Amino acid sequence: GRKVLIVYAHQEPKSLNGSLKRVAVEELSKQGCSVTVSDLYAMQFEPRATRNDIVGCLINSEEFNYGMETQEAYKRGDLSSDLIEEQKKVQEADLLIFQFPLYWFSMPAIMKGWMDRVLVQGFAHEFPNCYDSGLLKNKLALFSFTTGGSKEMYEKGAINGDIRYLLWPMQHGIMHFCGVRVLEPHICFAPEYVSEEKRKEMLTAWAQRLKTLWNEEPINCSPEWYFK
């Protein structure tokens, strides 16, 4: 069976994000997938990239260079245990689902910290092995998130601009850079401002999409998709 890692960032299990995560676990498990969840708030995941991420000696203790030190520590097997554990989950996964509420046109800090710390050089990318030749090139990713604003607010020409503009740094600058192929995002607009019935419809739509997810083609990872 296929393996799925859900990286989940929400403080409240009863939230719509919590329900979307639960639906994904149930639906994908029904399909025979093996599903792992990294519940970042429950894990009290450390978002800060610091010297503590390297176990043992630094290459240059006089002038700390996080990128270089973590790259070398990865090669030696000297990264902190929480990073090794997350990297193992990524390594084993065929699909990564990121489930979160949109904060300030981006992902919550705890999830950005996961990206900063887990996707180290040598593990996820290593120049010139990036974008189509990134080290995670046999994997798929899907960003599933909720917004505070309505769909109309995230359209081209609207006050917030096209929602795709916001996806450029997340989908292209992180996932595609590491070689991951990206599926169309799943967006639930303004769940706080709609009826209970509408929220149930959002969950049903997500469950339906998951049934045929493996048949989907990844998006065309080019600037045109984001800025056309």
CSV table of C-alpha atoms in Angstrom, one decimal:
chain,number,residue,atom,x,y,z
A,1,GLY,CA,0.0,0.0,0.0
A,2,ARG,CA,1.0,3.6,-0.4
A,3,LYS,CA,2.3,5.7,2.4
A,4,VAL,CA,1.0,9.1,3.4
A,5,LEU,CA,2.5,11.7,5.8
A,6,ILE,CA,0.1,14.4,7.0
A,7,VAL,CA,1.9,17.3,8.5
A,8,TYR,CA,-0.8,19.0,10.5
A,9,ALA,CA,-0.7,22.5,12.2
A,10,HIS,CA,-3.8,23.5,14.3
A,11,GLN,CA,-4.2,23.9,18.0
A,12,GLU,CA,-7.8,22.6,18.2
A,13,PRO,CA,-8.8,19.1,17.2
A,14,LYS,CA,-12.4,20.2,16.9
A,15,SER,CA,-11.5,22.8,14.3
A,16,LEU,CA,-12.3,22.4,10.6
A,17,ASN,CA,-8.6,21.7,10.0
A,18,GLY,CA,-8.8,19.0,12.6
A,19,SER,CA,-11.8,17.5,10.9
A,20,LEU,CA,-10.1,17.7,7.5
A,21,LYS,CA,-7.1,15.9,8.9
A,22,ARG,CA,-9.4,13.2,10.4
A,23,VAL,CA,-11.3,12.7,7.1
A,24,ALA,CA,-8.0,12.3,5.3
A,25,VAL,CA,-6.8,9.7,7.8
A,26,GLU,CA,-10.1,7.8,7.5
A,27,GLU,CA,-10.5,7.9,3.8
A,28,LEU,CA,-6.9,7.1,2.9
A,29,SER,CA,-6.7,4.3,5.5
A,30,LYS,CA,-9.9,2.8,3.9
A,31,GLN,CA,-8.0,2.7,0.6
A,32,GLY,CA,-5.3,0.6,2.2
A,33,CYS,CA,-2.8,3.4,2.6
A,34,SER,CA,-0.5,3.6,5.6
A,35,VAL,CA,-1.1,7.1,7.1
A,36,THR,CA,1.2,8.8,9.6
A,37,VAL,CA,0.3,12.2,11.2
A,38,SER,CA,2.9,14.7,12.5
A,39,ASP,CA,0.6,16.8,14.7
A,40,LEU,CA,3.0,19.7,15.2
A,41,TYR,CA,1.3,21.5,18.1
A,42,ALA,CA,0.6,18.2,20.0
A,43,MET,CA,4.3,17.2,19.5
A,44,GLN,CA,5.4,20.7,20.7
A,45,PHE,CA,7.5,20.7,17.6
A,46,GLU,CA,10.5,23.2,17.9
A,47,PRO,CA,10.2,25.6,14.9
A,48,ARG,CA,13.5,27.4,15.5
A,49,ALA,CA,16.6,26.4,13.5
A,50,THR,CA,19.4,26.4,16.1
A,51,ARG,CA,22.7,24.8,17.0
A,52,ASN,CA,20.7,22.3,19.0
A,53,ASP,CA,19.8,20.6,15.7
A,54,ILE,CA,23.3,19.3,15.5
A,55,VAL,CA,24.5,16.6,17.9
A,56,GLY,CA,28.2,16.5,18.6
A,57,CYS,CA,30.9,18.8,17.2
A,58,LEU,CA,30.4,21.7,14.8
A,59,ILE,CA,32.7,22.1,11.8
A,60,ASN,CA,33.2,25.7,12.6
A,61,SER,CA,32.3,26.6,16.2
A,62,GLU,CA,33.7,30.1,15.7
A,63,GLU,CA,31.1,31.2,13.1
A,64,PHE,CA,27.9,29.2,13.0
A,65,ASN,CA,26.5,28.4,9.5
A,66,TYR,CA,23.2,26.5,9.9
A,67,GLY,CA,22.9,25.3,6.3
A,68,MET,CA,26.5,24.0,6.2
A,69,GLU,CA,26.4,22.5,9.7
A,70,THR,CA,23.1,20.6,9.2
A,71,GLN,CA,24.2,19.3,5.7
A,72,GLU,CA,27.3,17.8,7.3
A,73,ALA,CA,25.5,16.6,10.3
A,74,TYR,CA,22.9,14.9,8.0
A,75,LYS,CA,25.8,13.0,6.2
A,76,ARG,CA,27.3,11.9,9.6
A,77,GLY,CA,23.9,11.0,11.1
A,78,ASP,CA,24.4,13.7,13.7
A,79,LEU,CA,21.1,15.6,13.4
A,80,SER,CA,18.9,15.8,16.5
A,81,SER,CA,16.5,12.9,17.0
A,82,ASP,CA,13.3,14.8,16.2
A,83,LEU,CA,14.7,15.8,12.8
A,84,ILE,CA,15.9,12.3,12.0
A,85,GLU,CA,12.4,11.0,12.9
A,86,GLU,CA,10.6,13.5,10.6
A,87,GLN,CA,13.0,12.9,7.8
A,88,LYS,CA,12.4,9.1,8.1
A,89,LYS,CA,8.6,9.8,7.7
A,90,VAL,CA,9.2,12.0,4.7
A,91,GLN,CA,11.6,9.4,3.2
A,92,GLU,CA,9.0,6.7,3.5
A,93,ALA,CA,6.0,8.7,2.2
A,94,ASP,CA,4.6,8.6,-1.3
A,95,LEU,CA,2.4,11.6,-0.6
A,96,LEU,CA,2.8,14.6,1.8
A,97,ILE,CA,-0.3,16.4,2.8
A,98,PHE,CA,0.1,19.8,4.6
A,99,GLN,CA,-3.0,20.7,6.6
A,100,PHE,CA,-3.2,24.2,8.1
A,101,PRO,CA,-5.0,27.5,8.4
A,102,LEU,CA,-3.6,30.3,6.3
A,103,TYR,CA,-1.7,32.8,8.6
A,104,TRP,CA,-0.7,36.1,7.0
A,105,PHE,CA,-0.7,34.8,3.5
A,106,SER,CA,1.5,31.8,4.5
A,107,MET,CA,1.6,28.7,6.7
A,108,PRO,CA,1.8,28.9,10.5
A,109,ALA,CA,5.2,29.5,12.0
A,110,ILE,CA,5.3,26.0,13.5
A,111,MET,CA,4.9,24.5,10.0
A,112,LYS,CA,7.4,26.8,8.4
A,113,GLY,CA,9.8,25.8,11.2
A,114,TRP,CA,9.2,22.1,10.2
A,115,MET,CA,10.2,23.1,6.6
A,116,ASP,CA,13.2,25.0,7.8
A,117,ARG,CA,14.5,22.2,10.0
A,118,VAL,CA,13.5,19.0,8.3
A,119,LEU,CA,14.2,19.7,4.6
A,120,VAL,CA,18.0,20.2,5.1
A,121,GLN,CA,20.5,20.3,2.3
A,122,GLY,CA,21.8,16.8,1.5
A,123,PHE,CA,18.4,15.3,2.4
A,124,ALA,CA,15.9,17.3,0.4
A,125,HIS,CA,18.0,19.2,-2.1
A,126,GLU,CA,21.7,19.7,-2.9
A,127,PHE,CA,22.7,22.1,-5.7
A,128,PRO,CA,22.5,21.5,-8.6
A,129,ASN,CA,20.0,18.8,-7.6
A,130,CYS,CA,16.9,21.0,-7.1
A,131,TYR,CA,13.5,21.6,-8.8
A,132,ASP,CA,13.0,18.8,-11.2
A,133,SER,CA,16.1,17.0,-10.0
A,134,GLY,CA,15.5,17.7,-6.3
A,135,LEU,CA,16.3,14.8,-4.0
A,136,LEU,CA,12.6,14.2,-3.1
A,137,LYS,CA,11.6,13.8,-6.8
A,138,ASN,CA,9.5,10.6,-6.4
A,139,LYS,CA,7.1,12.2,-4.0
A,140,LEU,CA,3.8,14.1,-4.3
A,141,ALA,CA,2.6,16.9,-2.1
A,142,LEU,CA,-0.8,18.6,-1.5
A,143,PHE,CA,-1.5,21.8,0.4
A,144,SER,CA,-4.9,21.6,2.1
A,145,PHE,CA,-5.8,24.8,4.0
A,146,THR,CA,-8.5,27.1,5.3
A,147,THR,CA,-8.7,30.9,4.9
A,148,GLY,CA,-10.2,33.7,6.8
A,149,GLY,CA,-11.3,35.6,3.7
A,150,SER,CA,-13.9,34.5,1.2
A,151,LYS,CA,-13.1,33.1,-2.3
A,152,GLU,CA,-14.0,36.4,-3.9
A,153,MET,CA,-11.3,38.1,-1.8
A,154,TYR,CA,-8.6,35.8,-3.3
A,155,GLU,CA,-9.4,36.3,-6.9
A,156,LYS,CA,-7.3,38.1,-9.5
A,157,GLY,CA,-7.9,41.8,-9.2
A,158,ALA,CA,-9.4,41.4,-5.7
A,159,ILE,CA,-8.0,42.9,-2.5
A,160,ASN,CA,-5.9,39.9,-1.6
A,161,GLY,CA,-4.8,39.0,-5.1
A,162,ASP,CA,-5.0,35.6,-6.7
A,163,ILE,CA,-4.7,32.8,-4.1
A,164,ARG,CA,-2.1,31.2,-6.5
A,165,TYR,CA,0.3,34.1,-5.8
A,166,LEU,CA,0.5,32.9,-2.1
A,167,LEU,CA,1.2,29.4,-3.2
A,168,TRP,CA,4.3,30.3,-5.1
A,169,PRO,CA,6.7,30.3,-2.1
A,170,MET,CA,5.1,27.3,-0.5
A,171,GLN,CA,4.5,25.0,-3.4
A,172,HIS,CA,7.2,26.2,-5.8
A,173,GLY,CA,9.9,27.6,-3.5
A,174,ILE,CA,9.8,24.7,-1.0
A,175,MET,CA,8.2,21.6,-2.5
A,176,HIS,CA,9.1,21.9,-6.1
A,177,PHE,CA,12.6,23.1,-5.2
A,178,CYS,CA,13.0,19.8,-3.4
A,179,GLY,CA,11.8,17.9,-6.5
A,180,VAL,CA,8.4,17.1,-5.1
A,181,ARG,CA,5.5,17.1,-7.6
A,182,VAL,CA,2.6,19.2,-6.4
A,183,LEU,CA,-1.1,18.3,-6.7
A,184,GLU,CA,-3.8,21.0,-7.0
A,185,PRO,CA,-4.3,22.6,-3.6
A,186,HIS,CA,-7.4,22.0,-1.6
A,187,ILE,CA,-8.8,25.2,-0.2
A,188,CYS,CA,-11.7,25.7,2.2
A,189,PHE,CA,-12.6,29.4,2.1
A,190,ALA,CA,-13.8,31.3,5.2
A,191,PRO,CA,-15.2,28.3,7.2
A,192,GLU,CA,-15.7,30.5,10.2
A,193,TYR,CA,-18.3,32.6,8.3
A,194,VAL,CA,-20.4,29.9,6.8
A,195,SER,CA,-23.2,27.6,8.1
A,196,GLU,CA,-22.6,24.3,9.8
A,197,GLU,CA,-24.2,22.7,6.7
A,198,LYS,CA,-21.7,24.4,4.5
A,199,ARG,CA,-18.8,23.2,6.6
A,200,LYS,CA,-20.1,19.6,6.4
A,201,GLU,CA,-20.2,20.0,2.6
A,202,MET,CA,-16.5,21.1,2.7
A,203,LEU,CA,-15.7,17.8,4.6
A,204,THR,CA,-17.7,15.8,2.1
A,205,ALA,CA,-16.0,17.4,-0.9
A,206,TRP,CA,-12.6,16.6,0.6
A,207,ALA,CA,-13.5,13.0,1.2
A,208,GLN,CA,-14.8,12.7,-2.4
A,209,ARG,CA,-11.6,14.2,-3.7
A,210,LEU,CA,-9.4,11.8,-1.7
A,211,LYS,CA,-11.2,8.8,-3.3
A,212,THR,CA,-9.7,9.6,-6.7
A,213,LEU,CA,-6.6,11.5,-5.5
A,214,TRP,CA,-4.1,8.9,-6.9
A,215,ASN,CA,-5.5,9.4,-10.4
A,216,GLU,CA,-4.8,13.2,-10.4
A,217,GLU,CA,-2.0,14.7,-12.5
A,218,PRO,CA,0.4,17.1,-10.7
A,219,ILE,CA,0.1,20.8,-11.6
A,220,ASN,CA,2.4,22.3,-14.2
A,221,CYS,CA,5.2,23.5,-12.0
A,222,SER,CA,6.0,26.7,-13.9
A,223,PRO,CA,5.5,30.4,-13.2
A,224,GLU,CA,2.6,30.4,-15.6
A,225,TRP,CA,0.5,28.3,-13.3
A,226,TYR,CA,0.9,30.9,-10.5
A,227,PHE,CA,1.0,34.1,-12.4
A,228,LYS,CA,-0.8,33.7,-15.7
